[in-house]
mmCIF file of C-alpha atoms in Angstrom:
data_model
loop_
_atom_site.group_PDB
_atom_site.id
_atom_site.type_symbol
_atom_site.label_atom_id
_atom_site.label_comp_id
_atom_site.label_asym_id
_atom_site.label_seq_id
_atom_site.Cartn_x
_atom_site.Cartn_y
_atom_site.Cartn_z
ATOM 1 C CA MET A 1 -12.532 87.082 -13.203
ATOM 2 C CA PHE A 2 -10.887 87.604 -16.182
ATOM 3 C CA LYS A 3 -7.530 88.575 -14.886
ATOM 4 C CA LEU A 4 -7.410 85.986 -12.304
ATOM 5 C CA LEU A 5 -8.383 83.249 -13.920
ATOM 6 C CA PHE A 6 -5.685 84.258 -16.844
ATOM 7 C CA ASN A 7 -2.787 84.391 -13.256
ATOM 8 C CA ILE A 8 -4.215 81.227 -12.801
ATOM 9 C CA LEU A 9 -2.943 79.185 -15.927
ATOM 10 C CA ILE A 10 -0.414 81.358 -16.777
ATOM 11 C CA ASN A 11 1.164 80.432 -13.136
ATOM 12 C CA LEU A 12 -0.182 76.417 -13.622
ATOM 13 C CA LEU A 13 2.005 76.856 -17.280
ATOM 14 C CA ALA A 14 5.262 78.089 -16.041
ATOM 15 C CA SER A 15 5.179 75.350 -12.939
ATOM 16 C CA LEU A 16 4.723 72.887 -15.413
ATOM 17 C CA VAL A 17 7.171 74.691 -18.067
ATOM 18 C CA GLN A 18 9.685 74.794 -14.521
ATOM 19 C CA ILE A 19 8.788 70.848 -14.006
ATOM 20 C CA ALA A 20 9.762 69.676 -17.659
ATOM 21 C CA VAL A 21 12.937 71.679 -18.336
ATOM 22 C CA LEU A 22 14.546 70.621 -13.866
ATOM 23 C CA PRO A 23 16.354 67.352 -15.764
ATOM 24 C CA ILE A 24 18.095 69.499 -18.413
ATOM 25 C CA ASN A 25 18.700 72.542 -15.432
ATOM 26 C CA LEU A 26 20.399 70.339 -13.306
ATOM 27 C CA ILE A 27 22.176 68.970 -16.217
ATOM 28 C CA ILE A 28 23.923 72.081 -16.851
ATOM 29 C CA THR A 29 24.241 72.979 -13.154
ATOM 30 C CA ASN A 30 26.208 70.721 -12.771
ATOM 31 C CA LEU A 31 28.159 70.221 -15.599
ATOM 32 C CA MET A 32 29.527 73.830 -14.560
ATOM 33 C CA PRO A 33 32.557 74.261 -12.458
ATOM 34 C CA ASP A 34 31.595 76.767 -9.459
ATOM 35 C CA ILE A 35 33.419 79.598 -10.282
ATOM 36 C CA SER A 36 33.904 81.363 -6.998
ATOM 37 C CA THR A 37 35.427 77.563 -5.408
ATOM 38 C CA GLN A 38 37.351 77.822 -8.218
ATOM 39 C CA ILE A 39 39.035 81.100 -7.891
ATOM 40 C CA LEU A 40 39.604 80.303 -4.243
ATOM 41 C CA GLN A 41 41.261 77.562 -4.996
ATOM 42 C CA VAL A 42 44.016 79.184 -7.291
ATOM 43 C CA THR A 43 44.024 82.208 -4.790
ATOM 44 C CA ASN A 44 44.805 79.849 -2.029
ATOM 45 C CA THR A 45 47.626 78.118 -4.227
ATOM 46 C CA LEU A 46 48.853 80.846 -5.420
ATOM 47 C CA ASN A 47 49.209 82.663 -1.829
ATOM 48 C CA THR A 48 50.539 79.053 -0.618
ATOM 49 C CA VAL A 49 53.481 79.125 -3.115
ATOM 50 C CA PHE A 50 53.914 82.536 -2.123
ATOM 51 C CA ASP A 51 54.421 81.994 1.232
ATOM 52 C CA ALA A 52 56.848 79.550 0.444
ATOM 53 C CA ILE A 53 59.091 81.228 -1.153
ATOM 54 C CA THR A 54 58.987 84.606 1.154
ATOM 55 C CA TRP A 55 62.875 85.308 2.227
ATOM 56 C CA PRO A 56 63.491 86.228 -1.923
ATOM 57 C CA LEU A 57 59.192 88.209 -1.495
ATOM 58 C CA GLY A 58 60.526 90.291 1.100
ATOM 59 C CA LEU A 59 62.647 92.726 -1.315
ATOM 60 C CA ILE A 60 59.663 93.011 -3.372
ATOM 61 C CA PRO A 61 56.700 95.236 -1.507
ATOM 62 C CA SER A 62 53.952 94.580 -0.909
ATOM 63 C CA SER A 63 52.326 96.107 -2.891
ATOM 64 C CA VAL A 64 53.800 94.865 -5.714
ATOM 65 C CA ILE A 65 53.034 91.318 -4.463
ATOM 66 C CA SER A 66 49.310 92.100 -3.997
ATOM 67 C CA THR A 67 48.985 93.421 -7.281
ATOM 68 C CA LEU A 68 50.569 90.527 -8.925
ATOM 69 C CA LEU A 69 48.004 88.193 -7.653
ATOM 70 C CA PHE A 70 45.190 90.239 -8.539
ATOM 71 C CA ILE A 71 46.352 90.024 -11.392
ATOM 72 C CA ILE A 72 47.213 86.869 -11.734
ATOM 73 C CA SER A 73 43.741 85.845 -10.036
ATOM 74 C CA ILE A 74 41.930 88.660 -12.575
ATOM 75 C CA GLU A 75 43.147 86.058 -15.754
ATOM 76 C CA ILE A 76 42.170 83.042 -14.321
ATOM 77 C CA VAL A 77 38.971 84.214 -13.653
ATOM 78 C CA LYS A 78 38.924 85.407 -17.985
ATOM 79 C CA HIS A 79 39.863 82.157 -18.610
ATOM 80 C CA THR A 80 37.073 80.019 -16.235
ATOM 81 C CA ILE A 81 34.862 81.992 -17.393
ATOM 82 C CA PHE A 82 35.703 81.434 -21.035
ATOM 83 C CA ILE A 83 35.910 77.964 -20.626
ATOM 84 C CA SER A 84 32.717 77.723 -19.131
ATOM 85 C CA THR A 85 30.860 79.903 -21.860
ATOM 86 C CA ASP A 86 32.542 77.802 -24.050
ATOM 87 C CA LYS A 87 31.260 75.119 -22.868
ATOM 88 C CA LEU A 88 27.607 76.446 -22.109
ATOM 89 C CA LEU A 89 27.228 77.225 -26.042
ATOM 90 C CA LYS A 90 28.419 73.572 -27.206
ATOM 91 C CA ILE A 91 25.480 72.574 -24.434
ATOM 92 C CA TRP A 92 23.496 74.597 -26.029
ATOM 93 C CA ASN A 93 23.952 74.170 -29.410
ATOM 94 C CA LEU A 94 23.745 70.188 -29.071
ATOM 95 C CA PHE A 95 20.460 71.212 -27.401
ATOM 96 C CA GLN A 96 19.861 72.484 -30.370
ATOM 97 C CA LYS A 97 20.602 69.863 -32.945
ATOM 98 C CA LEU A 98 18.662 67.416 -30.805
ATOM 99 C CA LYS A 99 15.099 69.893 -30.577
ATOM 100 C CA PHE A 100 13.840 68.894 -28.132
ATOM 101 C CA TRP A 101 11.068 71.102 -28.560
#
């Protein structure tokens, strides 16, 4: 009986906390860029650029081109993650300075 009441109380408390922090959660998720969309956009742009200059790339083996595209994509992803985490830390520090809780 006590366990059931405790579970109901904890679930109710968790629901109230979720409702209370919903605006903050929405602000953070809307400010952060969608990484998968950014990766696809950059990769498609690089593919378009490389498709436009196919005649000199015909001399380079396709495995080298694929490896270079992979390396460039990884570098772009790495920098995107660095920027996103930096912005997230700035937002977190701002929230800590505001002292909501």
